[in-house]
XYZ file of C-alpha atoms in Angstrom:
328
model
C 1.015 59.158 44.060
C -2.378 59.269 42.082
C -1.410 59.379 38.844
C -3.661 60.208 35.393
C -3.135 58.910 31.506
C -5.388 60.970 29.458
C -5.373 61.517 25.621
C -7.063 61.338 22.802
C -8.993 57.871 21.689
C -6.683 55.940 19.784
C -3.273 57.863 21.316
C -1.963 54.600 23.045
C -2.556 55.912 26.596
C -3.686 52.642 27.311
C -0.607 50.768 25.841
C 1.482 53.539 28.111
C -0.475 53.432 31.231
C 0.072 48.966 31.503
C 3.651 49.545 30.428
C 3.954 52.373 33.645
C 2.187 49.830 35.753
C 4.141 46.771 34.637
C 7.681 49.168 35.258
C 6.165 50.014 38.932
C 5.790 46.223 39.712
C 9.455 45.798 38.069
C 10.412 48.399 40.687
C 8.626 46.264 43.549
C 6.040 49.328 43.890
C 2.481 48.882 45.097
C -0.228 49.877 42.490
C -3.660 50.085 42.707
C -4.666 50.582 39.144
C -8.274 51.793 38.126
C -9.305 51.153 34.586
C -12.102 54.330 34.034
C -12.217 54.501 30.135
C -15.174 53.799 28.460
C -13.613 50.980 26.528
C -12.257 48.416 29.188
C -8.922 47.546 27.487
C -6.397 47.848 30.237
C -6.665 44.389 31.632
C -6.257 42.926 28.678
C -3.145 45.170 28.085
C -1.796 44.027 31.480
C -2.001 40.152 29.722
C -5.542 39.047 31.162
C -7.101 36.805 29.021
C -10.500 38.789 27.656
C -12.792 36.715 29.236
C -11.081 37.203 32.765
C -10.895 40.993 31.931
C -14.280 41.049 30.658
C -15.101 39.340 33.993
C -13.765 42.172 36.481
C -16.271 43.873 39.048
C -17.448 46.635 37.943
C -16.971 49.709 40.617
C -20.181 51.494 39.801
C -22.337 47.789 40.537
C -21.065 48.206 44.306
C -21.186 51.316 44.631
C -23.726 51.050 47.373
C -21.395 48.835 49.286
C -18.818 51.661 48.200
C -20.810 54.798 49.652
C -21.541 52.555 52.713
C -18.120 51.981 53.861
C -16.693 55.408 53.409
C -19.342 57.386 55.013
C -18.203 55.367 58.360
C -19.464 56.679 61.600
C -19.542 60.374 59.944
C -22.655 62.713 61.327
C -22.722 64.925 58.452
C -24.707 62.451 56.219
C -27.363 61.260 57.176
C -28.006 58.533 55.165
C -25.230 56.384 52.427
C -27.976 57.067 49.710
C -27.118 60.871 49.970
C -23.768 60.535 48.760
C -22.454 61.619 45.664
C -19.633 60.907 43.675
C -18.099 64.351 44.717
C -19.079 63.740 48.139
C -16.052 64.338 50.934
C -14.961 62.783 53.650
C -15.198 64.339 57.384
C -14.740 63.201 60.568
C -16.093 59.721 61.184
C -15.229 58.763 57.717
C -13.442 56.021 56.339
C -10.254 55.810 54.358
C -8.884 54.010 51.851
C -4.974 52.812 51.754
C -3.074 51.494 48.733
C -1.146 48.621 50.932
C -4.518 47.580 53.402
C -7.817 44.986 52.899
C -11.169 46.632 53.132
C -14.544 45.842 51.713
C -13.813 47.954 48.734
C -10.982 46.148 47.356
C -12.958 42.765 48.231
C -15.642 43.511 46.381
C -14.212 45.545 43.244
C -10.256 45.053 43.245
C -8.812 41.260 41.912
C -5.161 40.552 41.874
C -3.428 40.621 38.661
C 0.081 38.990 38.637
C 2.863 40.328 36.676
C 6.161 39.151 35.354
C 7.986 41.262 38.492
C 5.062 41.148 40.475
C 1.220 41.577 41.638
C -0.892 44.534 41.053
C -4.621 45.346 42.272
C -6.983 45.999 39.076
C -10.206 47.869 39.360
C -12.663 48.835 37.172
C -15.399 51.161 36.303
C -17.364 48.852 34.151
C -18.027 49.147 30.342
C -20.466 51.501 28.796
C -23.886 48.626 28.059
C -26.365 48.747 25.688
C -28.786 48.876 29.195
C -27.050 52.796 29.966
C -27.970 54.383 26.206
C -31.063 56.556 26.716
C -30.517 56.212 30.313
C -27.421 57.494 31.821
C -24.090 58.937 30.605
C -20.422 57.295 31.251
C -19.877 60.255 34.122
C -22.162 58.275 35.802
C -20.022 55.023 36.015
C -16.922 56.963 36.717
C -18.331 58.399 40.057
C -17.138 55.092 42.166
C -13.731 56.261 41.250
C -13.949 59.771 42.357
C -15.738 59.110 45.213
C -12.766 56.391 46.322
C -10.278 58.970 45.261
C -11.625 61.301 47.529
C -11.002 59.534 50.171
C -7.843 57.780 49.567
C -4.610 58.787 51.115
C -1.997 57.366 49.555
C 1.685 57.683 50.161
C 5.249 58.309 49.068
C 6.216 55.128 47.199
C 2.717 54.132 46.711
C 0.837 54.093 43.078
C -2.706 54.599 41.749
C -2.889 54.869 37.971
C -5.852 55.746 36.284
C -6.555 55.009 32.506
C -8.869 57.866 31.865
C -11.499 58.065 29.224
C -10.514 59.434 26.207
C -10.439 63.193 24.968
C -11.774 65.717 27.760
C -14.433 64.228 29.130
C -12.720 63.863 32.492
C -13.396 67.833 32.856
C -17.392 67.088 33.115
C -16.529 66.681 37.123
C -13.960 67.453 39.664
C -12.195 63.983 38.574
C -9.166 65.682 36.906
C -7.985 67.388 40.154
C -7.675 64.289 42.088
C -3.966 63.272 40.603
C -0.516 64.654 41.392
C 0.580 64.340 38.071
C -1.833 64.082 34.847
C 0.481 62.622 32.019
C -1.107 63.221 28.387
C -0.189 60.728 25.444
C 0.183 62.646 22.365
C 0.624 61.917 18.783
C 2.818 64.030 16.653
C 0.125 65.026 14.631
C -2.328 68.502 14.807
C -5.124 65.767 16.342
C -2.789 64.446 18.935
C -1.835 67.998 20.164
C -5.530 69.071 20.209
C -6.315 67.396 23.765
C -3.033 68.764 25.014
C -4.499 72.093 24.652
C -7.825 71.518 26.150
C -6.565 69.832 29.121
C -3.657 72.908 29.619
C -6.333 75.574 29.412
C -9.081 73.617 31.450
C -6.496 72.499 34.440
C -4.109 76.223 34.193
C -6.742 77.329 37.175
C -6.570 74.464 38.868
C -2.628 73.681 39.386
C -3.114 70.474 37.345
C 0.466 69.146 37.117
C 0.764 68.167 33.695
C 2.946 66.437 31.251
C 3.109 65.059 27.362
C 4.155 61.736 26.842
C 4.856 61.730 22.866
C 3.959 58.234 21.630
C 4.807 56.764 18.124
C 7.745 59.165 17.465
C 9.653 57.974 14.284
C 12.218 60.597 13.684
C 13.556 64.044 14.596
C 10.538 65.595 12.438
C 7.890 64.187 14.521
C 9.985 65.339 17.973
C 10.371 68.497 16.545
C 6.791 69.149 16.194
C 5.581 68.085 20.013
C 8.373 70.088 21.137
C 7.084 73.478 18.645
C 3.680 72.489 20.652
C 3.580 71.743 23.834
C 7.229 73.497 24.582
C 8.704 72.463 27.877
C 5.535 69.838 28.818
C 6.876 67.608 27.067
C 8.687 64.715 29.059
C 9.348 62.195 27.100
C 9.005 60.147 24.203
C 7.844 56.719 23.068
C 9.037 54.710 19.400
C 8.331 51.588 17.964
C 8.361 48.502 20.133
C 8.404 45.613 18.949
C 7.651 43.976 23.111
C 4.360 46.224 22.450
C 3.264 44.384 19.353
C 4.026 40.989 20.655
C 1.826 42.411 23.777
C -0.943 43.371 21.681
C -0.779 40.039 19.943
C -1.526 38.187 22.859
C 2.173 36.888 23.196
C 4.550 39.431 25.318
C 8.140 38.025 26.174
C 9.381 38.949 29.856
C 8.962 42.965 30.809
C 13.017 42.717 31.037
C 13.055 42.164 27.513
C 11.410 46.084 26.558
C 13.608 47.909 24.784
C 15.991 49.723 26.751
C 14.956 53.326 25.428
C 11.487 52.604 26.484
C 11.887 51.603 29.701
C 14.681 54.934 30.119
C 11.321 56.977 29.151
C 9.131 54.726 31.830
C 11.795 55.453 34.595
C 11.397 59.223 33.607
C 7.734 58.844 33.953
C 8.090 57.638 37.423
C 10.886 60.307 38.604
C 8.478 63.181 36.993
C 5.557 61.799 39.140
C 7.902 61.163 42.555
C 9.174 64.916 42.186
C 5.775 66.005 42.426
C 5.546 64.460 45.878
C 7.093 67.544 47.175
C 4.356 69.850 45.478
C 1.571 67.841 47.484
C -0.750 70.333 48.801
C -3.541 68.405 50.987
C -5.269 71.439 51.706
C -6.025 72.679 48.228
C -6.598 68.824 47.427
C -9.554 69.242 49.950
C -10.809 72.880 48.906
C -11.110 71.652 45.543
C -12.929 68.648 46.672
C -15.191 70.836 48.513
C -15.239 73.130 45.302
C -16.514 70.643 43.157
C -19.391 68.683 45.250
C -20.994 72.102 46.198
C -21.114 72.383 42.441
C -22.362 69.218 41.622
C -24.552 69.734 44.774
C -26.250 72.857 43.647
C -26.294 71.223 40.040
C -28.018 68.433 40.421
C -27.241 66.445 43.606
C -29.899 67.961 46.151
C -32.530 67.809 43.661
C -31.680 64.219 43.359
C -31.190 62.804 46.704
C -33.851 65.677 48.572
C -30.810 66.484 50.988
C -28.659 69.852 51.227
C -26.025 68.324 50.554
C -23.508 71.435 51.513
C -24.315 70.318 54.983
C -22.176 67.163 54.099
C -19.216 69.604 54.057
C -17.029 69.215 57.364
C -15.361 72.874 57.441
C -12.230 71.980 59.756
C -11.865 68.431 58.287
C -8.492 68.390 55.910
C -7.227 64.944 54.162
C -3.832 64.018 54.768
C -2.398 61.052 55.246
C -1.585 61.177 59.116
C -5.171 60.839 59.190
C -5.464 56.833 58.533
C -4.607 56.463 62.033
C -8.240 57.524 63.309
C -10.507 56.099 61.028
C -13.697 54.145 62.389
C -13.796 50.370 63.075
């Protein structure tokens, strides 16, 4: 399942989206998970010193390497340089799998072990004072649509994103990518706000979304979420005293999470298996297709001199019987 934390800057969607990856490794799951917000705090969360963390690849530096070993043997484009980060795969191209080696994961993935197990990190690179003036954070966040786009991952298989903060993710086709989208909300009139811009942007879209209510105290504050977001809301997240040791630098054993948290992380993780059976891999592809004529027509031919509508294989449709036929 590809699966989304978005929220507002300062929600704890970071805090939630390590705890969700450490209770996948607890349930001996494989994760590939992608850190894409513009502040790089998720390694850290997952207990890498900040040097190491600080020390991660950074997706959009290979993204050459990246564009090279997806477009495979694939006729429609006619050179790696065309591609964009809404570009889709066709025949000839290649695929990425959460369980397999490739190039991709060599050059941009690292192993990150975890109390209950190990965990492939990626990430889109911070936000430097060489990109002001020069380029936006969409711009570094294109690696991981592009490899989303041509990932087929499975049932039983994880890729969480940690998604840059507020609605940003709307400025490309990047929110459509997940099966389920879960929003971290404060009980508070700011912490709802997102909620509502994500549920009006993604109603055309069948975004499968959910409200994870974090820093609940009492029956006032659960109250509220539920008078706001009604029946999106899933579940919700107290105090935790395992999270403040965490964000001290000294976490005791996952095992030792309170109980009622890790009840709201299983709940997470039956919300997002449930929407296995929802998978649709041909809209999945339209609104791939949707988004890079867009972008194409946008800005992308200009850019790269290429029609880049031509890079559109009409009779090709992701799904994942198809990592059987990918190019050497």
């Amino acid at each position: 399942m590809k699966i989304a934390f978005v929220g507002k800057g300062g929600s704890g969607k970071t805090t939630l989206s390590s705890l969700f990856i450490r209770h996948l490794a607890a349930n001996e799951a494989p994760v590939v998970a992608v850190d894409a917000d513009i502040n790089q705090h998720l390694g850290v969360a997952l207990g890498l010193p900040e040097p190491e963390a600080a020390a991660l690849p950074a997706m959009g530096a290979h993204l050459p390497l990246i564009k090279e070993y997806l477009r495979g043997s694939n006729q429609r484009i006619v050179s790696a340089d065309t591609m964009i980060k809404t570009t889709p795969p066709g025949e000839g191209s290649r695929l990425l799998r959460v369980r397999e080696e490739n190039p991709v994961y060599e050059a941009c993935a690292r192993p990150v072990m975890l109390d209950d197990g190990e965990i492939r990190l990626m990430a889109t690179g911070s936000f430097t004072e060489s990109d002001l003036g020069v380029s936006c954070y969409h711009s570094k966040v294109g690696a991981v649509e592009l490899c989303l786009n041509h990932m087929v991952d499975g049932v039983d298989e994880y890729v969480v994103v940690d998604m840059t903060a507020g609605s940003d993710s709307f400025a490309s086709g990047l929110f459509t990518r997940f099966d389920m989208t879960f929003l971290v909300a404060e009980p508070t009139r700011k912490g709802v706000s997102v909620y509502r811009q994500y549920k009006e942007y993604a109603r055309d879209f069948g975004v499968a979304l959910k409200v994870v209510g974090n820093k609940v105290q009492g029956e006032d504050d659960l109250d509220f979420l539920r008078a706001e977001v009604g029946d999106d809301l899933l579940v919700t997240v107290g105090h935790s005293d395992w999270v403040r040791a965490m964000e001290k630098g000294r976490p005791p054993r996952f095992e030792l999470l309170e109980a009622e948290n890790r009840m709201s992380l299983q709940a997470l993780q039956d919300a997002a298996d449930d929407s296995y059976a929802d998978r649709d891999w041909e809209r999945y592809t339209r609104q791939m297709v949707h988004f890079h004529l867009r972008n194409a027509e946008s800005w992308g031919n200009a850019k790269t001199g290429a029609d880049l509508a031509a890079q559109v294989d009409p009779g090709f449709v992701l799904t994942e019987d198809l990592s059987a036929v990918q190019p050497a």
